[in-house]
């Protein structure tokens, strides 16, 4: 899988650019520090107001009054937010590189639609009501759609345009099926409306342990794809001359995106804009090098997701606003701004 670095990345070995790499590395460390602070805020702040002393006792006194609230609720959902946020960010970055579209996200290839359709099928036709059931159906739904998109996109001859067209067509069909089933089945509508919003409230040890293997393997593979994706960004002919195996890179990219977004969607529901916004914003200060985009996306996406979750718990006390709603409210205006900036840059 290792390929020779593209010329613009080989140029960074010159005397002028070690300083730039140092700045990027320092920025990554600062991002990690911000992530730690946001994670601590996610544990300390919730819909139920607790003092820092009460939170501390809840963490370290298993028999205490606040142990269930702090450990079972906040700590588990924070861990799930860290994992799901990193997965969505990496999946978005990989798909943007694969499709050569800086505004791509997992929904573009129909992965979210596949997970949602699988969950509503499980509820309506198989009577599944537990989170553990949702997780597996959602994951395999996303995986099935990923395989279909790869097949329709041309398999070994797949191109970014073919993959996007296949994903868009499948998404439209699956969302039509989804709406039809939910309209005809009131019970499915009642259960699905909470899952489809997107929430970290389902965070539990069970949910985390079920998706951890997929998230860990997918994250490692995503980081290993940095160099081949860099080569592909220069065009197919140049990438081949640099030793990149285009078919293998595209297949692995589809597998990684499916694994990451499928597992995250299975555990939290379809959360929009995280996989779109963060890699796009990261690219504005890291440049096109996936060796930096991917680590930054893995760190800053959980910052956005956990920050939105904390905000949703605070603004609606004593209830809470689901994180999927908050990211959509934030992401809509940001997406418009990104599109306008991109259009202005092309003029």
Short mmCIF file of C-alpha atoms in Angstrom, two decimals:
data_model
loop_
_atom_site.label_atom_id
_atom_site.label_comp_id
_atom_site.label_asym_id
_atom_site.label_seq_id
_atom_site.Cartn_x
_atom_site.Cartn_y
_atom_site.Cartn_z
CA UNK A 1 0.00 0.00 0.00
CA UNK A 2 2.96 2.28 0.51
CA UNK A 3 3.59 4.59 -2.40
CA UNK A 4 6.06 7.29 -3.15
CA UNK A 5 4.96 10.67 -1.83
CA UNK A 6 3.59 13.11 -4.43
CA UNK A 7 5.90 15.96 -5.48
CA UNK A 8 4.23 18.62 -3.37
CA UNK A 9 4.72 16.46 -0.26
CA UNK A 10 8.28 15.51 -1.17
CA UNK A 11 8.97 19.22 -1.44
CA UNK A 12 8.23 19.58 2.25
CA UNK A 13 11.56 18.03 3.04
CA UNK A 14 13.20 21.31 2.02
CA UNK A 15 14.73 23.67 4.54
CA UNK A 16 11.77 26.07 4.54
CA UNK A 17 9.07 23.57 5.47
CA UNK A 18 10.19 21.77 8.63
CA UNK A 19 8.94 24.88 10.40
CA UNK A 20 5.55 24.43 8.78
CA UNK A 21 5.42 20.82 9.92
CA UNK A 22 6.33 21.94 13.42
CA UNK A 23 3.44 24.42 13.37
CA UNK A 24 1.06 21.67 12.24
CA UNK A 25 2.32 19.33 14.95
CA UNK A 26 1.91 22.05 17.57
CA UNK A 27 -1.60 22.72 16.29
CA UNK A 28 -2.42 19.04 16.63
CA UNK A 29 -1.22 19.06 20.24
CA UNK A 30 -3.36 22.13 20.94
CA UNK A 31 -6.32 20.35 19.33
CA UNK A 32 -5.75 17.36 21.60
CA UNK A 33 -5.72 19.67 24.63
CA UNK A 34 -9.02 21.22 23.48
CA UNK A 35 -10.47 17.73 23.06
CA UNK A 36 -9.49 16.83 26.64
CA UNK A 37 -11.18 20.01 27.93
CA UNK A 38 -14.36 19.34 25.96
CA UNK A 39 -14.43 15.72 27.19
CA UNK A 40 -14.09 16.93 30.79
CA UNK A 41 -16.90 19.41 30.18
CA UNK A 42 -19.04 16.57 28.82
CA UNK A 43 -18.54 14.69 32.10
CA UNK A 44 -18.99 17.72 34.34
CA UNK A 45 -21.98 19.35 32.62
CA UNK A 46 -25.34 17.75 32.01
CA UNK A 47 -29.08 18.23 31.94
CA UNK A 48 -29.04 17.54 35.67
CA UNK A 49 -27.06 20.20 37.50
CA UNK A 50 -24.30 18.79 39.69
CA UNK A 51 -21.43 20.54 41.41
CA UNK A 52 -17.85 19.60 40.53
CA UNK A 53 -17.58 17.92 43.95
CA UNK A 54 -20.62 15.80 43.24
CA UNK A 55 -19.23 14.85 39.83
CA UNK A 56 -15.91 13.89 41.44
CA UNK A 57 -17.60 11.66 44.01
CA UNK A 58 -19.77 10.13 41.30
CA UNK A 59 -16.67 9.15 39.33
CA UNK A 60 -14.70 7.60 42.18
CA UNK A 61 -17.37 6.38 44.60
CA UNK A 62 -19.27 3.54 42.95
CA UNK A 63 -21.75 3.36 45.83
CA UNK A 64 -22.37 7.10 45.95
CA UNK A 65 -25.58 8.93 45.13
CA UNK A 66 -24.32 10.35 41.85
CA UNK A 67 -22.44 7.32 40.50
CA UNK A 68 -25.20 6.29 38.09
CA UNK A 69 -25.64 9.79 36.70
CA UNK A 70 -21.94 10.47 36.22
CA UNK A 71 -20.54 7.06 35.29
CA UNK A 72 -23.42 5.24 33.62
CA UNK A 73 -24.71 8.31 31.78
CA UNK A 74 -22.11 11.01 31.27
CA UNK A 75 -18.92 8.98 31.16
CA UNK A 76 -20.36 6.40 28.76
CA UNK A 77 -21.84 8.98 26.42
CA UNK A 78 -18.58 10.95 26.46
CA UNK A 79 -16.63 7.85 25.46
CA UNK A 80 -19.17 7.11 22.73
CA UNK A 81 -18.91 10.72 21.53
CA UNK A 82 -15.12 10.46 21.33
CA UNK A 83 -15.28 7.25 19.29
CA UNK A 84 -18.19 8.23 17.04
CA UNK A 85 -16.83 11.73 16.43
CA UNK A 86 -13.42 10.42 15.37
CA UNK A 87 -15.09 7.81 13.15
CA UNK A 88 -17.32 10.34 11.39
CA UNK A 89 -14.43 12.75 10.88
CA UNK A 90 -12.16 10.08 9.42
CA UNK A 91 -14.94 8.68 7.22
CA UNK A 92 -15.70 12.15 5.87
CA UNK A 93 -12.03 12.90 5.18
CA UNK A 94 -11.53 9.57 3.37
CA UNK A 95 -14.66 10.04 1.26
CA UNK A 96 -13.71 13.59 0.34
CA UNK A 97 -10.33 12.33 -0.83
CA UNK A 98 -11.86 9.32 -2.62
CA UNK A 99 -14.50 11.36 -4.51
CA UNK A 100 -12.24 14.42 -4.89
CA UNK A 101 -15.15 16.42 -3.55
CA UNK A 102 -14.38 18.60 -0.50
CA UNK A 103 -18.07 18.73 0.37
CA UNK A 104 -18.61 14.96 0.48
CA UNK A 105 -19.70 13.06 3.59
CA UNK A 106 -20.90 9.52 4.41
CA UNK A 107 -24.44 10.41 3.35
CA UNK A 108 -23.23 11.10 -0.20
CA UNK A 109 -22.61 7.40 -0.86
CA UNK A 110 -25.83 6.26 0.80
CA UNK A 111 -24.25 4.79 3.94
CA UNK A 112 -26.55 6.67 6.34
CA UNK A 113 -29.57 5.74 4.24
CA UNK A 114 -28.56 2.07 4.35
CA UNK A 115 -28.22 2.11 8.12
CA UNK A 116 -31.57 3.87 8.60
CA UNK A 117 -33.41 1.56 6.22
CA UNK A 118 -31.98 -1.49 7.99
CA UNK A 119 -33.09 -0.23 11.40
CA UNK A 120 -36.65 0.51 10.29
CA UNK A 121 -36.77 -2.96 8.70
CA UNK A 122 -35.62 -4.51 11.97
CA UNK A 123 -38.30 -2.65 13.92
CA UNK A 124 -41.18 -3.25 11.53
CA UNK A 125 -40.61 -6.79 10.27
CA UNK A 126 -38.48 -8.41 12.98
CA UNK A 127 -39.80 -6.72 16.12
CA UNK A 128 -36.36 -5.54 17.26
CA UNK A 129 -36.57 -3.00 20.08
CA UNK A 130 -33.15 -3.11 21.76
CA UNK A 131 -30.10 -1.01 21.05
CA UNK A 132 -27.99 -4.12 20.52
CA UNK A 133 -30.32 -5.14 17.71
CA UNK A 134 -30.24 -1.70 16.14
CA UNK A 135 -26.44 -1.68 16.15
CA UNK A 136 -26.02 -4.83 14.10
CA UNK A 137 -28.82 -4.13 11.65
CA UNK A 138 -27.58 -0.57 11.08
CA UNK A 139 -24.00 -1.66 10.59
CA UNK A 140 -24.85 -4.38 8.08
CA UNK A 141 -27.27 -2.03 6.31
CA UNK A 142 -24.46 0.48 5.77
CA UNK A 143 -22.10 -2.31 4.73
CA UNK A 144 -24.59 -3.69 2.19
CA UNK A 145 -25.10 -0.27 0.64
CA UNK A 146 -21.35 0.29 0.51
CA UNK A 147 -20.94 -3.00 -1.38
CA UNK A 148 -23.78 -2.15 -3.78
CA UNK A 149 -22.36 1.32 -4.47
CA UNK A 150 -18.96 -0.23 -5.16
CA UNK A 151 -20.54 -2.77 -7.54
CA UNK A 152 -22.67 -0.19 -9.39
CA UNK A 153 -19.77 2.24 -9.48
CA UNK A 154 -17.80 -0.16 -11.63
CA UNK A 155 -15.89 -2.22 -9.03
CA UNK A 156 -12.32 -2.32 -10.32
CA UNK A 157 -13.12 0.45 -12.78
CA UNK A 158 -14.86 2.63 -10.21
CA UNK A 159 -14.43 6.39 -10.54
CA UNK A 160 -15.41 9.18 -8.12
CA UNK A 161 -18.29 10.29 -10.37
CA UNK A 162 -19.71 6.77 -10.71
CA UNK A 163 -19.53 6.17 -6.96
CA UNK A 164 -21.33 9.46 -6.18
CA UNK A 165 -24.05 8.82 -8.78
CA UNK A 166 -24.60 5.28 -7.46
CA UNK A 167 -24.74 6.50 -3.86
CA UNK A 168 -27.19 9.29 -4.68
CA UNK A 169 -29.53 6.95 -6.54
CA UNK A 170 -29.50 4.35 -3.76
CA UNK A 171 -30.05 7.02 -1.09
CA UNK A 172 -33.15 8.33 -2.89
CA UNK A 173 -34.61 4.82 -3.19
CA UNK A 174 -33.89 3.87 0.42
CA UNK A 175 -35.28 7.10 1.87
CA UNK A 176 -38.45 6.54 -0.16
CA UNK A 177 -38.71 3.04 1.34
CA UNK A 178 -37.99 4.45 4.79
CA UNK A 179 -40.75 7.03 4.60
CA UNK A 180 -43.26 4.53 3.22
CA UNK A 181 -42.67 2.03 6.02
CA UNK A 182 -42.80 4.69 8.74
CA UNK A 183 -46.08 6.10 7.39
CA UNK A 184 -47.69 2.66 7.25
CA UNK A 185 -46.43 1.54 10.68
CA UNK A 186 -47.13 3.88 13.61
CA UNK A 187 -45.06 1.75 15.97
CA UNK A 188 -42.04 1.98 13.69
CA UNK A 189 -42.53 5.72 13.39
CA UNK A 190 -42.61 6.10 17.17
CA UNK A 191 -39.41 4.14 17.70
CA UNK A 192 -37.53 5.44 14.67
CA UNK A 193 -38.06 9.14 15.32
CA UNK A 194 -35.72 9.03 18.32
CA UNK A 195 -33.04 7.00 16.56
CA UNK A 196 -33.08 9.01 13.32
CA UNK A 197 -32.51 12.31 15.16
CA UNK A 198 -29.04 11.19 16.25
CA UNK A 199 -28.12 11.08 19.93
CA UNK A 200 -25.34 10.14 22.31
CA UNK A 201 -27.93 9.43 24.99
CA UNK A 202 -27.84 5.75 24.08
CA UNK A 203 -24.24 5.64 25.22
CA UNK A 204 -23.69 2.59 27.40
CA UNK A 205 -20.94 0.07 28.02
CA UNK A 206 -22.81 -2.36 25.80
CA UNK A 207 -23.09 0.06 22.88
CA UNK A 208 -19.46 1.13 23.16
CA UNK A 209 -18.10 -2.40 23.29
CA UNK A 210 -20.13 -3.46 20.26
CA UNK A 211 -18.74 -0.77 17.98
CA UNK A 212 -15.18 -0.40 19.35
CA UNK A 213 -13.63 -3.17 17.19
CA UNK A 214 -15.00 -1.64 13.97
CA UNK A 215 -13.95 1.88 14.96
CA UNK A 216 -10.43 0.87 15.96
CA UNK A 217 -9.75 -1.20 12.83
CA UNK A 218 -11.35 1.41 10.58
CA UNK A 219 -9.34 4.24 12.15
CA UNK A 220 -6.03 2.42 11.73
CA UNK A 221 -6.79 1.59 8.09
CA UNK A 222 -7.85 5.20 7.41
CA UNK A 223 -4.54 6.55 8.70
CA UNK A 224 -2.62 3.99 6.60
CA UNK A 225 -4.44 5.23 3.49
CA UNK A 226 -3.00 8.75 3.79
CA UNK A 227 -0.17 8.30 1.27
CA UNK A 228 -2.18 6.42 -1.40
CA UNK A 229 -4.93 9.05 -1.15
CA UNK A 230 -2.34 11.79 -1.55
CA UNK A 231 -1.17 10.13 -4.76
CA UNK A 232 -4.74 9.73 -6.07
CA UNK A 233 -5.38 13.43 -5.56
CA UNK A 234 -2.90 14.16 -8.36
CA UNK A 235 -4.89 12.21 -10.94
CA UNK A 236 -5.03 8.57 -11.94
CA UNK A 237 -2.13 8.63 -14.37
CA UNK A 238 0.22 10.38 -11.95
CA UNK A 239 -0.87 8.11 -9.10
CA UNK A 240 -0.10 5.02 -11.17
CA UNK A 241 3.32 6.41 -12.07
CA UNK A 242 4.01 6.86 -8.35
CA UNK A 243 3.17 3.22 -7.67
CA UNK A 244 -0.33 3.59 -6.25
CA UNK A 245 -2.76 0.72 -6.75
CA UNK A 246 -5.92 2.70 -7.58
CA UNK A 247 -8.35 -0.21 -7.39
CA UNK A 248 -7.04 -1.36 -4.02
CA UNK A 249 -7.00 2.17 -2.62
CA UNK A 250 -10.58 2.85 -3.72
CA UNK A 251 -11.81 -0.49 -2.41
CA UNK A 252 -10.09 0.00 0.94
CA UNK A 253 -11.39 3.58 1.14
CA UNK A 254 -14.95 2.35 0.60
CA UNK A 255 -14.43 -0.37 3.20
CA UNK A 256 -13.00 2.07 5.74
CA UNK A 257 -15.74 4.67 5.20
CA UNK A 258 -18.42 1.99 5.50
CA UNK A 259 -16.88 0.51 8.63
CA UNK A 260 -16.47 3.86 10.38
CA UNK A 261 -19.71 5.58 9.41
CA UNK A 262 -21.71 2.37 9.74
CA UNK A 263 -20.50 1.72 13.28
CA UNK A 264 -20.98 5.36 14.35
CA UNK A 265 -24.46 5.53 12.81
CA UNK A 266 -25.40 2.20 14.36
CA UNK A 267 -24.53 3.41 17.85
CA UNK A 268 -25.76 7.02 17.65
CA UNK A 269 -28.12 7.27 14.72
CA UNK A 270 -27.42 9.35 11.60
CA UNK A 271 -25.60 12.49 12.77
CA UNK A 272 -25.17 14.96 9.93
CA UNK A 273 -22.52 17.55 9.02
CA UNK A 274 -19.73 16.30 11.34
CA UNK A 275 -18.07 14.27 8.59
CA UNK A 276 -18.57 17.11 6.13
CA UNK A 277 -17.60 20.19 8.11
CA UNK A 278 -14.54 19.15 10.05
CA UNK A 279 -12.38 17.68 7.24
CA UNK A 280 -13.27 20.63 5.02
CA UNK A 281 -12.33 23.17 7.68
CA UNK A 282 -9.18 21.23 8.57
CA UNK A 283 -8.06 21.28 4.94
CA UNK A 284 -8.12 25.08 4.98
CA UNK A 285 -5.14 25.22 7.35
CA UNK A 286 -3.36 21.88 6.79
CA UNK A 287 -3.42 21.95 3.00
CA UNK A 288 -4.24 18.86 0.91
CA UNK A 289 -1.90 16.44 2.70
CA UNK A 290 -3.95 13.55 4.07
CA UNK A 291 -1.16 12.74 6.52
CA UNK A 292 -2.31 15.83 8.43
CA UNK A 293 -5.98 16.02 7.45
CA UNK A 294 -6.80 12.58 8.85
CA UNK A 295 -5.24 13.05 12.34
CA UNK A 296 -6.73 16.53 12.66
CA UNK A 297 -10.17 15.27 11.60
CA UNK A 298 -9.94 12.42 14.12
CA UNK A 299 -9.24 14.91 16.92
CA UNK A 300 -11.46 17.87 16.02
CA UNK A 301 -14.57 15.92 15.00
CA UNK A 302 -15.12 14.66 18.59
CA UNK A 303 -14.61 18.25 19.75
CA UNK A 304 -17.55 19.32 17.57
CA UNK A 305 -19.71 16.33 18.49
CA UNK A 306 -19.14 16.51 22.25
CA UNK A 307 -19.39 20.30 22.24
CA UNK A 308 -22.75 20.09 20.47
CA UNK A 309 -23.90 17.43 22.95
CA UNK A 310 -22.96 19.60 25.94
CA UNK A 311 -24.74 22.58 24.37
CA UNK A 312 -27.86 20.50 23.78
CA UNK A 313 -27.90 19.39 27.43
CA UNK A 314 -27.54 22.95 28.72
CA UNK A 315 -29.94 24.95 26.55
CA UNK A 316 -32.96 22.70 27.19
CA UNK A 317 -32.57 21.93 30.91
CA UNK A 318 -34.00 19.92 32.59
CA UNK A 319 -34.61 18.13 29.27
CA UNK A 320 -32.02 17.96 26.50
CA UNK A 321 -31.74 18.73 22.81
CA UNK A 322 -30.41 15.77 20.82
CA UNK A 323 -26.92 16.20 19.42
CA UNK A 324 -28.10 15.46 15.87
CA UNK A 325 -30.39 18.49 16.04
CA UNK A 326 -27.62 20.73 17.38
CA UNK A 327 -25.11 19.67 14.69
CA UNK A 328 -27.77 20.26 12.02
CA UNK A 329 -28.50 23.76 13.38
CA UNK A 330 -24.79 24.55 13.44
CA UNK A 331 -23.97 22.73 10.22
CA UNK A 332 -26.62 24.33 7.98
CA UNK A 333 -25.22 27.88 8.10
CA UNK A 334 -21.63 26.59 8.07
CA UNK A 335 -22.35 24.50 4.99
CA UNK A 336 -23.81 27.51 3.19
CA UNK A 337 -20.73 29.54 4.14
CA UNK A 338 -18.40 26.80 2.84
CA UNK A 339 -20.27 26.56 -0.45
CA UNK A 340 -20.19 30.35 -0.91
CA UNK A 341 -16.47 30.50 -0.18
CA UNK A 342 -15.81 27.65 -2.61
CA UNK A 343 -17.90 29.35 -5.31
CA UNK A 344 -16.15 32.68 -4.72
CA UNK A 345 -12.75 31.00 -4.98
CA UNK A 346 -13.71 29.53 -8.38
CA UNK A 347 -14.74 32.91 -9.82
#
